Amino acid sequence: MISNKMKSFVQTSSVIRAMFEEGKKMAKLYGEENVYDFSLGNPSVEPPKAVKATIERILYKESPNLVHGYMNNSGYEDVREKIALSLNERFSTEFSYKNIIMTVGAAGGLNVVFKTLLNPKDEVVVFAPFFGEYKNYVENFDGILKVVPPNFPSFQPNFLEFEKQLNEKTKAVIINTPNNPTGVVYSKETLLKLAEVLEKKQKEFGTSIYLISDEPYRELVYDDIEVPYVTKYYRNTIIGYSFSKSLSLPGERIGYLVLPDELDDAEEILSAVNVATRILGFVNAPSLMQRVVAECLNEKVPIEGYDKNRQMLYGALSSYGYECIKPQGAFYLFIKTFEPDDLAFVEHAKKHHLLLVPGSSFHCSGYVRTAYCVDPKMIKRSLPAFLKLAKEYGIY
Ligand code: PLP
């Protein structure tokens, strides 16, 4: 018999994954060409050539002990040093290898942070809509996720509502910019305001509130928009970074945490994350991938393909009467549904072979998410289906 806690995780297990499986079934039934699967954020762009060449070079030319051995749980020191120097160059920060912990993707990093910080019933605040797995990650360590309701239609933080969620039990706040599922990016002004609220509340409660910035989409931004580096605005910031999207390596499970010296209890936290990494079962981040990303810190997947998809989907859907916010980053378009029940809308869309993810999976009903990290030909083929759907609701 499985544990009661696991039972509840299984019950609420990811709608996105279920949708992906459904897509495969529908493709068998109707033919792949006739199913428009926008469900999963799996990068459609190949990793940069330099990444593949580096994998080969390291695998075949370097001494096995430098690539395949055990290491410090936090990762190879020379790899962490290279990452620190690269961040310092890009963002004028002052990190050393000690501030960088290699992780098993963003998901691994977030779990390490929550394992390190949370006591049972500690609260973690998040802005809706958000990546649904956060709830599981927090509950893994018996924390409680508190949700700031969505701020329509901009999806920027509503600071009044935010303040209402903060109290003596608040241990952390998660932000994710560029955002999954909206594509929204927080400006410097927004981060300054966020920092002001957090500083005020820390003083009021006499506690430390850590701001966790989950950044798997940092490099995927359009129109040269700036994504400010959050540690510069708030002292108690922890960054979770991932190469899953920036280098199209989601299956390889590689990322890192940045834990600045300025954090309250920094030393204690740094030694605890090292232990958390080991006892969560990863032991360390994949060694080959650590070596590879250290050589590819200036590489990123070309953004042009995603941008073309963004323009095509946003342009067409807006012209058919869909309401959506133009994404500034990531590869998702968040669309208002033509009826309040997003689950019913998703079912309706399925009749046109459109696979969309309900907004309620991101704690934001009345919306659906499309992932446009797909073949542009599929987007083109899907447009008549989107148009028919709009017509059925009497919108177009
Ligand atoms: N955070 C967000 C907002 C995501 O969208 C994802 C994956 O899609 C993750 C974390 C997990 O990323 P990773 O594959 O690096 O663990």
PDB file of C-alpha atoms and ligand atoms in Angstrom, residues 41 104-108 110 130-131 134 137 176 178-180 214-217 241-245 250-251 253-255 331-332 369, ligand 1:
ATOM      1  CA  GLY A  41       6.973  22.714 -22.946  1.00  0.00           C
ATOM      2  CA  VAL A 104      19.531  18.308 -11.230  1.00  0.00           C
ATOM      3  CA  GLY A 105      17.682  20.935 -13.292  1.00  0.00           C
ATOM      4  CA  ALA A 106      15.462  23.672 -11.865  1.00  0.00           C
ATOM      5  CA  ALA A 107      13.187  21.070 -10.295  1.00  0.00           C
ATOM      6  CA  GLY A 108      16.095  19.499  -8.394  1.00  0.00           C
ATOM      7  CA  LEU A 110      13.911  24.005  -5.950  1.00  0.00           C
ATOM      8  CA  PHE A 130       2.291  29.489 -11.671  1.00  0.00           C
ATOM      9  CA  PHE A 131       4.005  26.221 -12.664  1.00  0.00           C
ATOM     10  CA  TYR A 134       5.607  24.167  -7.102  1.00  0.00           C
ATOM     11  CA  TYR A 137       7.737  20.600  -4.285  1.00  0.00           C
ATOM     12  CA  ASN A 176       9.228  32.999 -12.128  1.00  0.00           C
ATOM     13  CA  PRO A 178       9.958  35.089 -17.727  1.00  0.00           C
ATOM     14  CA  ASN A 179       6.857  33.281 -16.609  1.00  0.00           C
ATOM     15  CA  ASN A 180       5.345  29.916 -17.362  1.00  0.00           C
ATOM     16  CA  ASP A 214      12.995  30.318 -10.634  1.00  0.00           C
ATOM     17  CA  GLU A 215      14.691  31.182 -13.931  1.00  0.00           C
ATOM     18  CA  PRO A 216      14.598  28.385 -16.500  1.00  0.00           C
ATOM     19  CA  TYR A 217      13.454  30.873 -19.158  1.00  0.00           C
ATOM     20  CA  TYR A 241      18.702  28.383 -12.965  1.00  0.00           C
ATOM     21  CA  SER A 242      18.381  25.596 -15.501  1.00  0.00           C
ATOM     22  CA  PHE A 243      19.948  24.783 -18.881  1.00  0.00           C
ATOM     23  CA  SER A 244      16.829  22.780 -19.864  1.00  0.00           C
ATOM     24  CA  LYS A 245      15.494  25.527 -22.108  1.00  0.00           C
ATOM     25  CA  PRO A 250      15.706  19.117 -20.441  1.00  0.00           C
ATOM     26  CA  GLY A 251      16.354  15.375 -20.359  1.00  0.00           C
ATOM     27  CA  ARG A 253      18.876  17.408 -15.917  1.00  0.00           C
ATOM     28  CA  ILE A 254      21.361  20.181 -15.306  1.00  0.00           C
ATOM     29  CA  GLY A 255      21.105  23.565 -13.602  1.00  0.00           C
ATOM     30  CA  PHE A 331       7.454  29.890 -25.161  1.00  0.00           C
ATOM     31  CA  TYR A 332       3.876  29.920 -23.920  1.00  0.00           C
ATOM     32  CA  ARG A 369      -1.961  27.600 -22.063  1.00  0.00           C
TER      33      ARG A 369
HETATM   34  N1  PLP B   1      10.122  25.884 -13.313  1.00  0.00           N
HETATM   35  C1  PLP B   1       9.342  26.206 -14.345  1.00  0.00           C
HETATM   36  C2  PLP B   1       8.614  27.500 -14.311  1.00  0.00           C
HETATM   37  C3  PLP B   1       9.210  25.360 -15.444  1.00  0.00           C
HETATM   38  O1  PLP B   1       8.415  25.700 -16.460  1.00  0.00           O
HETATM   39  C4  PLP B   1       9.923  24.134 -15.452  1.00  0.00           C
HETATM   40  C5  PLP B   1       9.815  23.195 -16.561  1.00  0.00           C
HETATM   41  O2  PLP B   1       9.113  23.349 -17.508  1.00  0.00           O
HETATM   42  C6  PLP B   1      10.734  23.842 -14.355  1.00  0.00           C
HETATM   43  C7  PLP B   1      10.818  24.729 -13.299  1.00  0.00           C
HETATM   44  C8  PLP B   1      11.530  22.578 -14.288  1.00  0.00           C
HETATM   45  O3  PLP B   1      12.669  22.747 -15.091  1.00  0.00           O
HETATM   46  P1  PLP B   1      13.808  21.639 -15.176  1.00  0.00           P
HETATM   47  O4  PLP B   1      13.521  20.793 -16.359  1.00  0.00           O
HETATM   48  O5  PLP B   1      15.071  22.419 -15.356  1.00  0.00           O
HETATM   49  O6  PLP B   1      13.795  20.884 -13.912  1.00  0.00           O
END
